Tab-separated table of C-alpha atoms and ligand atoms in Angstrom:
chain	number	residue	atom	x	y	z
W	1	MET	CA	2.534	-23.812	9.611
W	2	ALA	CA	2.480	-23.707	13.494
W	3	THR	CA	2.820	-20.663	15.635
W	4	ILE	CA	6.174	-20.251	17.435
W	5	LEU	CA	5.827	-19.968	21.060
W	6	ASP	CA	8.348	-17.278	21.848
W	7	GLY	CA	9.895	-18.188	25.180
W	8	LYS	CA	12.338	-15.167	25.092
W	9	ALA	CA	9.331	-12.720	24.781
W	10	HIS	CA	7.423	-14.504	27.589
W	11	ALA	CA	10.526	-14.582	29.866
W	12	ASP	CA	10.900	-10.737	29.398
W	13	ARG	CA	7.135	-10.388	30.582
W	14	MET	CA	7.768	-12.624	33.600
W	15	LEU	CA	11.227	-10.676	34.442
W	16	GLU	CA	9.384	-7.324	34.076
W	17	SER	CA	6.758	-8.612	36.677
W	18	VAL	CA	9.551	-9.617	38.935
W	19	ARG	CA	11.155	-6.156	38.510
W	20	LEU	CA	8.064	-4.440	39.493
W	21	GLY	CA	7.643	-6.741	42.433
W	22	VAL	CA	11.184	-5.651	43.549
W	23	GLU	CA	10.302	-2.037	43.078
W	24	ASP	CA	7.205	-2.503	45.038
W	25	ARG	CA	9.309	-3.958	48.029
W	26	ARG	CA	11.672	-0.890	47.894
W	27	ALA	CA	8.577	1.434	47.966
W	28	ARG	CA	7.457	-0.415	51.079
W	29	GLY	CA	10.860	0.210	52.658
W	30	LEU	CA	12.035	-3.535	52.279
W	31	ARG	CA	15.333	-4.623	51.101
W	32	ALA	CA	15.886	-6.314	47.742
W	33	PRO	CA	15.550	-10.002	47.613
W	34	GLY	CA	18.929	-11.882	48.118
W	35	LEU	CA	19.612	-14.913	46.021
W	36	ALA	CA	22.632	-17.235	46.989
W	37	VAL	CA	23.898	-19.243	44.008
W	38	VAL	CA	26.365	-22.123	45.032
W	39	LEU	CA	28.746	-23.331	42.265
W	40	VAL	CA	30.951	-26.217	42.989
W	41	GLY	CA	33.599	-27.338	40.562
W	42	ASP	CA	34.255	-25.725	37.083
W	43	ASP	CA	31.716	-27.455	34.674
W	44	PRO	CA	31.631	-24.972	31.834
W	45	ALA	CA	27.947	-25.238	31.134
W	46	SER	CA	27.155	-24.513	34.880
W	47	GLN	CA	29.467	-21.586	34.733
W	48	VAL	CA	27.407	-20.210	31.862
W	49	TYR	CA	24.029	-20.767	33.690
W	50	VAL	CA	25.389	-19.051	36.855
W	51	ARG	CA	26.658	-16.116	34.885
W	52	ASN	CA	23.276	-15.892	33.142
W	53	LYS	CA	21.278	-16.023	36.491
W	54	SER	CA	23.615	-13.289	37.974
W	55	ALA	CA	23.127	-11.051	35.072
W	56	ALA	CA	19.212	-11.564	35.067
W	57	CYS	CA	19.298	-10.868	38.853
W	58	ALA	CA	21.095	-7.468	38.156
W	59	LYS	CA	18.367	-6.592	35.581
W	60	VAL	CA	15.540	-7.004	37.966
W	61	GLY	CA	17.109	-5.564	41.047
W	62	ILE	CA	17.671	-8.890	42.906
W	63	THR	CA	20.956	-9.151	44.859
W	64	SER	CA	22.761	-12.211	43.760
W	65	ILE	CA	25.400	-13.609	45.955
W	66	GLU	CA	27.906	-16.231	44.310
W	67	HIS	CA	29.763	-18.932	46.336
W	68	ARG	CA	32.228	-20.822	44.396
W	69	LEU	CA	33.904	-23.969	45.797
W	70	ALA	CA	36.466	-26.196	44.443
W	71	ALA	CA	35.484	-29.451	42.781
W	72	GLU	CA	37.194	-31.360	45.660
W	73	THR	CA	35.092	-29.696	48.369
W	74	PRO	CA	33.989	-32.314	50.919
W	75	GLN	CA	30.324	-32.877	51.511
W	76	ALA	CA	30.615	-31.497	55.049
W	77	GLU	CA	31.967	-28.287	53.794
W	78	LEU	CA	29.228	-27.937	51.235
W	79	ASP	CA	26.576	-28.764	53.913
W	80	ALA	CA	28.074	-26.132	56.392
W	81	LEU	CA	27.668	-23.426	53.692
W	82	ILE	CA	24.113	-24.366	53.149
W	83	ASP	CA	23.608	-24.140	56.914
W	84	GLN	CA	25.078	-20.843	57.014
W	85	LEU	CA	22.990	-19.725	53.986
W	86	ASN	CA	19.833	-21.015	55.691
W	87	ALA	CA	20.644	-18.884	58.816
W	88	ASP	CA	21.460	-15.748	56.883
W	89	PRO	CA	18.696	-13.250	57.249
W	90	ASP	CA	19.725	-11.292	54.004
W	91	VAL	CA	19.455	-14.743	51.955
W	92	ASP	CA	15.855	-15.497	50.641
W	93	GLY	CA	16.798	-17.902	48.227
W	94	ILE	CA	19.365	-20.636	47.825
W	95	LEU	CA	20.282	-22.458	44.726
W	96	VAL	CA	22.794	-25.207	44.528
W	97	GLN	CA	23.811	-25.627	40.799
W	98	LEU	CA	23.556	-29.012	39.342
W	99	PRO	CA	25.184	-31.386	38.424
W	100	LEU	CA	27.486	-31.544	41.651
W	101	PRO	CA	31.068	-32.871	40.942
W	102	LYS	CA	31.477	-36.617	41.605
W	103	GLY	CA	31.694	-37.567	45.289
W	104	LEU	CA	29.109	-34.978	46.327
W	105	ASP	CA	25.535	-36.137	47.229
W	106	SER	CA	23.232	-33.724	45.385
W	107	LYS	CA	20.018	-35.000	47.188
W	108	GLU	CA	21.619	-34.528	50.587
W	109	ALA	CA	22.525	-30.931	49.567
W	110	LEU	CA	19.144	-30.223	48.131
W	111	HIS	CA	17.258	-31.620	51.241
W	112	ARG	CA	19.488	-29.505	53.445
W	113	ILE	CA	18.109	-26.352	51.872
W	114	SER	CA	15.590	-24.609	54.111
W	115	PRO	CA	12.139	-25.349	52.226
W	116	ALA	CA	11.294	-21.540	52.631
W	117	LYS	CA	14.658	-20.731	50.591
W	118	ASP	CA	14.280	-23.543	48.158
W	119	VAL	CA	13.805	-21.441	44.995
W	120	ASP	CA	14.428	-24.468	42.699
W	121	GLY	CA	11.472	-26.202	44.405
W	122	PHE	CA	13.238	-29.468	44.787
W	123	HIS	CA	13.011	-29.956	48.531
W	124	PRO	CA	10.689	-32.862	49.360
W	125	MET	CA	8.424	-30.545	51.473
W	126	ASN	CA	7.758	-28.219	48.350
W	127	GLN	CA	7.322	-31.292	46.127
W	128	GLY	CA	4.878	-32.704	48.742
W	129	LEU	CA	2.957	-29.315	48.715
W	130	LEU	CA	2.799	-29.415	44.909
W	131	LEU	CA	1.488	-33.041	45.191
W	132	GLU	CA	-1.237	-31.721	47.418
W	133	GLY	CA	-2.008	-28.860	45.270
W	134	LEU	CA	-1.047	-26.230	47.850
W	135	PRO	CA	1.002	-23.137	47.428
W	136	GLY	CA	4.797	-23.480	47.709
W	137	LEU	CA	8.018	-22.950	45.857
W	138	ARG	CA	7.629	-24.927	42.713
W	139	PRO	CA	10.189	-26.198	40.178
W	140	CYS	CA	11.099	-23.275	37.837
W	141	THR	CA	10.892	-24.987	34.456
W	142	PRO	CA	7.605	-26.666	34.586
W	143	THR	CA	6.161	-23.394	36.305
W	144	ALA	CA	7.466	-21.279	33.454
W	145	CYS	CA	6.030	-23.639	30.822
W	146	MET	CA	2.591	-23.466	32.558
W	147	SER	CA	2.925	-19.783	32.729
W	148	LEU	CA	3.771	-19.725	28.725
W	149	LEU	CA	0.712	-21.899	28.031
W	150	ALA	CA	-1.634	-19.712	30.105
W	151	HIS	CA	-0.362	-16.624	28.341
W	152	HIS	CA	-1.070	-18.064	24.961
W	153	GLY	CA	-4.687	-19.079	26.092
W	154	VAL	CA	-4.168	-22.865	25.915
W	155	ASN	CA	-7.204	-24.301	27.645
W	156	LEU	CA	-5.952	-27.355	29.572
W	157	LYS	CA	-9.107	-28.482	30.970
W	158	GLY	CA	-9.952	-31.993	29.584
W	159	LEU	CA	-6.994	-31.876	27.193
W	160	ARG	CA	-4.934	-35.122	26.592
W	161	ALA	CA	-1.430	-34.310	27.663
W	162	VAL	CA	1.597	-36.539	27.311
W	163	VAL	CA	4.836	-35.605	29.369
W	164	LEU	CA	7.668	-37.343	27.868
W	165	GLY	CA	10.139	-37.826	30.763
W	166	ARG	CA	9.818	-38.471	34.450
W	167	SER	CA	12.510	-36.497	36.239
W	168	GLU	CA	12.039	-34.903	39.559
W	169	ILE	CA	12.814	-31.582	38.114
W	170	VAL	CA	10.775	-31.334	34.883
W	171	GLY	CA	8.627	-34.331	34.066
W	172	LYS	CA	7.030	-35.181	37.302
W	173	PRO	CA	6.172	-31.635	38.518
W	174	MET	CA	5.195	-30.724	34.938
W	175	ALA	CA	2.545	-33.654	35.014
W	176	LEU	CA	1.328	-32.644	38.330
W	177	MET	CA	0.869	-29.076	37.549
W	178	LEU	CA	-1.155	-30.170	34.183
W	179	LEU	CA	-3.343	-32.430	36.298
W	180	GLU	CA	-3.961	-29.546	38.689
W	181	GLN	CA	-5.359	-27.734	35.708
W	182	HIS	CA	-7.712	-30.525	34.736
W	183	ALA	CA	-5.695	-32.169	31.993
W	184	THR	CA	-5.785	-35.887	31.404
W	185	VAL	CA	-2.165	-36.601	31.834
W	186	THR	CA	0.024	-39.527	30.672
W	187	ILE	CA	3.779	-39.660	31.839
W	188	ALA	CA	5.736	-41.517	29.055
W	189	HIS	CA	9.523	-42.509	29.601
W	190	SER	CA	12.366	-44.737	28.398
W	191	ARG	CA	10.358	-47.940	29.133
W	192	THR	CA	7.163	-46.961	27.616
W	193	LYS	CA	5.890	-49.182	25.011
W	194	ASP	CA	5.178	-47.719	21.504
W	195	LEU	CA	6.195	-44.167	22.266
W	196	PRO	CA	5.277	-42.780	18.853
W	197	ALA	CA	1.504	-44.101	19.403
W	198	VAL	CA	1.313	-42.702	23.038
W	199	CYS	CA	2.638	-39.183	21.610
W	200	ARG	CA	0.113	-39.121	18.886
W	201	GLU	CA	-2.594	-39.276	21.428
W	202	ALA	CA	-1.444	-35.913	22.841
W	203	ASP	CA	-3.248	-32.499	22.329
W	204	LEU	CA	-0.464	-31.219	24.311
W	205	LEU	CA	2.985	-32.788	24.077
W	206	VAL	CA	5.810	-31.762	26.518
W	207	ALA	CA	9.216	-33.323	25.865
W	208	ALA	CA	11.679	-33.496	28.574
W	209	VAL	CA	14.177	-36.221	27.669
W	210	GLY	CA	17.497	-34.910	26.429
W	211	ARG	CA	17.508	-36.993	23.384
W	212	PRO	CA	18.044	-34.837	20.283
W	213	GLY	CA	15.165	-34.947	17.821
W	214	LEU	CA	13.676	-37.911	19.493
W	215	VAL	CA	10.103	-36.854	18.624
W	216	GLU	CA	9.523	-36.897	14.811
W	217	GLY	CA	6.791	-35.069	13.095
W	218	SER	CA	4.878	-38.271	12.538
W	219	TRP	CA	4.607	-38.674	16.441
W	220	ILE	CA	2.655	-35.494	16.718
W	221	LYS	CA	-1.203	-35.299	16.544
W	222	PRO	CA	-2.238	-32.676	13.905
W	223	GLY	CA	-3.082	-29.438	15.722
W	224	ALA	CA	-1.233	-30.443	18.914
W	225	VAL	CA	0.630	-27.854	21.097
W	226	VAL	CA	4.228	-28.884	21.609
W	227	VAL	CA	6.470	-27.726	24.420
W	228	ASP	CA	10.106	-28.891	23.906
W	229	VAL	CA	12.099	-28.584	27.165
W	230	GLY	CA	15.024	-30.563	25.665
W	231	ILE	CA	18.534	-28.776	25.231
W	232	ASN	CA	20.896	-30.839	23.159
W	233	ARG	CA	24.285	-29.703	21.685
W	234	ILE	CA	24.929	-31.277	18.084
W	235	GLU	CA	28.452	-31.305	16.634
W	236	ASP	CA	28.148	-34.207	14.405
W	237	PRO	CA	27.389	-33.137	10.830
W	238	ALA	CA	25.980	-36.568	9.818
W	239	LEU	CA	23.485	-36.404	12.787
W	240	GLY	CA	22.591	-32.870	11.761
W	241	GLU	CA	21.797	-33.920	8.293
W	242	ARG	CA	19.423	-36.462	9.689
W	243	LEU	CA	17.815	-34.236	12.289
W	244	PHE	CA	17.421	-31.067	10.396
W	245	ALA	CA	16.453	-32.138	6.937
W	246	ALA	CA	13.414	-29.823	7.516
W	247	GLU	CA	15.486	-26.944	8.940
W	248	PRO	CA	17.976	-25.798	6.416
W	249	LYS	CA	18.848	-22.759	8.515
W	250	LYS	CA	19.955	-24.824	11.296
W	251	LEU	CA	21.911	-27.121	9.258
W	252	GLU	CA	23.715	-24.235	7.758
W	253	THR	CA	24.510	-22.874	11.331
W	254	LEU	CA	25.889	-26.233	12.230
W	255	LYS	CA	28.104	-26.152	9.117
W	256	THR	CA	29.461	-22.699	9.755
W	257	LYS	CA	29.695	-22.631	13.651
W	258	GLY	CA	30.421	-26.322	14.113
W	259	ALA	CA	27.868	-26.783	16.811
W	260	VAL	CA	24.146	-26.023	17.077
W	261	LEU	CA	21.506	-26.518	19.987
W	262	CYS	CA	18.259	-28.284	19.432
W	263	GLY	CA	15.453	-29.995	21.283
W	264	ASP	CA	13.998	-33.361	21.824
W	265	VAL	CA	11.463	-32.460	19.027
W	266	ARG	CA	12.275	-32.253	15.334
W	267	PHE	CA	11.376	-28.517	15.084
W	268	GLY	CA	11.063	-28.313	11.252
W	269	GLU	CA	8.772	-31.322	11.107
W	270	ALA	CA	6.768	-30.228	14.166
W	271	MET	CA	6.084	-26.870	12.475
W	272	GLN	CA	4.369	-28.715	9.675
W	273	VAL	CA	2.023	-30.754	11.867
W	274	ALA	CA	1.375	-28.983	15.326
W	275	SER	CA	-0.675	-25.827	16.043
W	276	ALA	CA	2.136	-24.213	18.199
W	277	VAL	CA	5.683	-25.135	19.063
W	278	THR	CA	8.452	-23.857	21.433
W	279	PRO	CA	11.783	-23.503	19.642
W	280	VAL	CA	15.227	-24.538	21.056
W	281	PRO	CA	16.997	-22.231	21.668
W	282	GLY	CA	14.503	-19.415	22.544
W	283	GLY	CA	11.762	-21.403	24.014
W	284	VAL	CA	11.865	-23.021	27.535
W	285	GLY	CA	15.296	-22.171	28.144
W	286	PRO	CA	14.960	-18.432	28.843
W	287	LEU	CA	11.874	-19.197	30.773
W	288	THR	CA	13.551	-21.151	33.428
W	289	ILE	CA	15.643	-18.331	34.730
W	290	ALA	CA	12.563	-16.068	34.804
W	291	GLY	CA	10.870	-18.815	36.871
W	292	LEU	CA	13.706	-18.923	39.334
W	293	LEU	CA	13.705	-15.104	39.930
W	294	THR	CA	9.915	-15.281	40.340
W	295	ASN	CA	10.433	-17.795	43.045
W	296	ALA	CA	13.188	-15.727	44.627
W	297	LEU	CA	10.802	-12.824	44.878
W	298	MET	CA	8.155	-15.005	46.225
W	299	ALA	CA	10.569	-16.452	48.911
W	300	ALA	CA	11.399	-12.926	49.957
W	301	ASN	CA	7.799	-11.855	50.166
W	302	ASN	CA	7.057	-14.983	52.173
W	303	HIS	CA	9.790	-14.076	54.729
W	304	GLY	CA	8.326	-10.612	55.209
W	305	ALA	CA	11.786	-9.139	55.539
F	401	NAD	P1	16.749	-36.660	32.997
F	401	NAD	O1	17.870	-37.200	32.354
F	401	NAD	O2	16.668	-36.415	34.381
F	401	NAD	O3	15.305	-37.257	32.642
F	401	NAD	C1	15.149	-37.792	31.367
F	401	NAD	C2	13.917	-38.496	31.231
F	401	NAD	O4	13.808	-38.839	29.852
F	401	NAD	C3	14.006	-39.809	32.098
F	401	NAD	O5	12.751	-39.736	32.878
F	401	NAD	C4	13.943	-40.968	31.199
F	401	NAD	O6	13.055	-41.982	31.527
F	401	NAD	C5	13.399	-40.333	29.843
F	401	NAD	N1	13.912	-40.856	28.689
F	401	NAD	C6	15.294	-41.035	28.473
F	401	NAD	N2	15.381	-41.639	27.227
F	401	NAD	C7	14.225	-41.757	26.683
F	401	NAD	C8	13.723	-42.246	25.451
F	401	NAD	N3	14.590	-42.845	24.523
F	401	NAD	N4	12.313	-42.264	25.332
F	401	NAD	C9	11.540	-41.777	26.206
F	401	NAD	N5	11.895	-41.283	27.402
F	401	NAD	C10	13.153	-41.370	27.812
F	401	NAD	O7	16.590	-35.143	32.320
F	401	NAD	P2	15.958	-33.775	32.751
F	401	NAD	O8	16.733	-33.181	33.732
F	401	NAD	O9	14.392	-33.926	32.939
F	401	NAD	O10	16.076	-32.978	31.458
F	401	NAD	C11	15.387	-33.396	30.175
F	401	NAD	C12	15.976	-32.434	29.029
F	401	NAD	O11	15.479	-31.078	29.360
F	401	NAD	C13	17.477	-32.194	29.104
F	401	NAD	O12	17.752	-32.032	27.674
F	401	NAD	C14	17.758	-30.999	29.831
F	401	NAD	O13	19.001	-30.340	29.252
F	401	NAD	C15	16.623	-30.144	29.536
F	401	NAD	N6	16.263	-29.204	30.491
F	401	NAD	C16	16.035	-27.926	30.046
F	401	NAD	C17	15.725	-27.028	30.834
F	401	NAD	C18	15.428	-25.582	30.464
F	401	NAD	O14	15.703	-24.744	31.074
F	401	NAD	N7	14.921	-25.492	29.115
F	401	NAD	C19	15.606	-27.156	32.237
F	401	NAD	C20	15.863	-28.506	32.683
F	401	NAD	C21	16.116	-29.485	31.758
């Protein structure tokens, strides 16, 4: 049976470290870091994320300032708000919650954020620094995954790592961070031929695809470490029967609550083959917010204000 890599526990450790960092700033007579969160429209999932982010800020002493805009907001108005936040000396970090409603260009918005306040690490300047292996604000989810792996003593040097998914926010930066730590990295994606065989080569498998239960137990090399970034909501009982055959508790939750969250990896099957696995929920999910607040503190300290 594999070890469960507890993301919640590690997120708490990361948040405690941020809390101490904020306390240290106060002891030096500096103000609390300020994080501005911009939410456009009324996407229910985004509202939950923003609420969770604000609650986490309150716990560690970061000032969170929410800006809510209507779904019909024109691009020029969003851009003007970003410009205003860029110029505000009390704002250290700016986060534009994605996805933006139809009609708004997320790249334009993200590129407009000052790189020094880009706590999501999505600005081309910060992505370029990551590519060069230089310090900068790095995307929260892969940074937090690296922190989890380091905490659990996973030695990445020379390891065969496969990253499933090539998004700008998870797959690509994750691959770069693993490469920086001397892993031998393959990025696999929707056009990869014979995905199961590629995955079976991995000593470390990171799945960031958004396809529930894509990775079956037979795709996993015995003894591999598996990091499951995917978050998928399942409501269909027939799909649940297929995906959770090795997870009776999850199947039960689906039946009683009518919906359940799962990752891109079949957790019950992975537990039989891998040496360590992150669960969903309770794995990478809580780590992302901890990574965000770590970046907010770093941005404040970099500003020296
Ligand atoms: P994305 O849609 O931007 O990218 C998905 C990637 O998966 C693409 O590169 C695509 O090529 C690849 N892909 C799609 N179908 C595939 C298939 N059948 N086989 C192999 N590869 C395939 O997604 P993203 O933003 O990177 O997010 C991926 C998942 O991670 C989603 O479930 C998302 O909800 C989750 N996520 C979780 C967190 C967290 O905090 N835990 C953070 C970000 C994203």
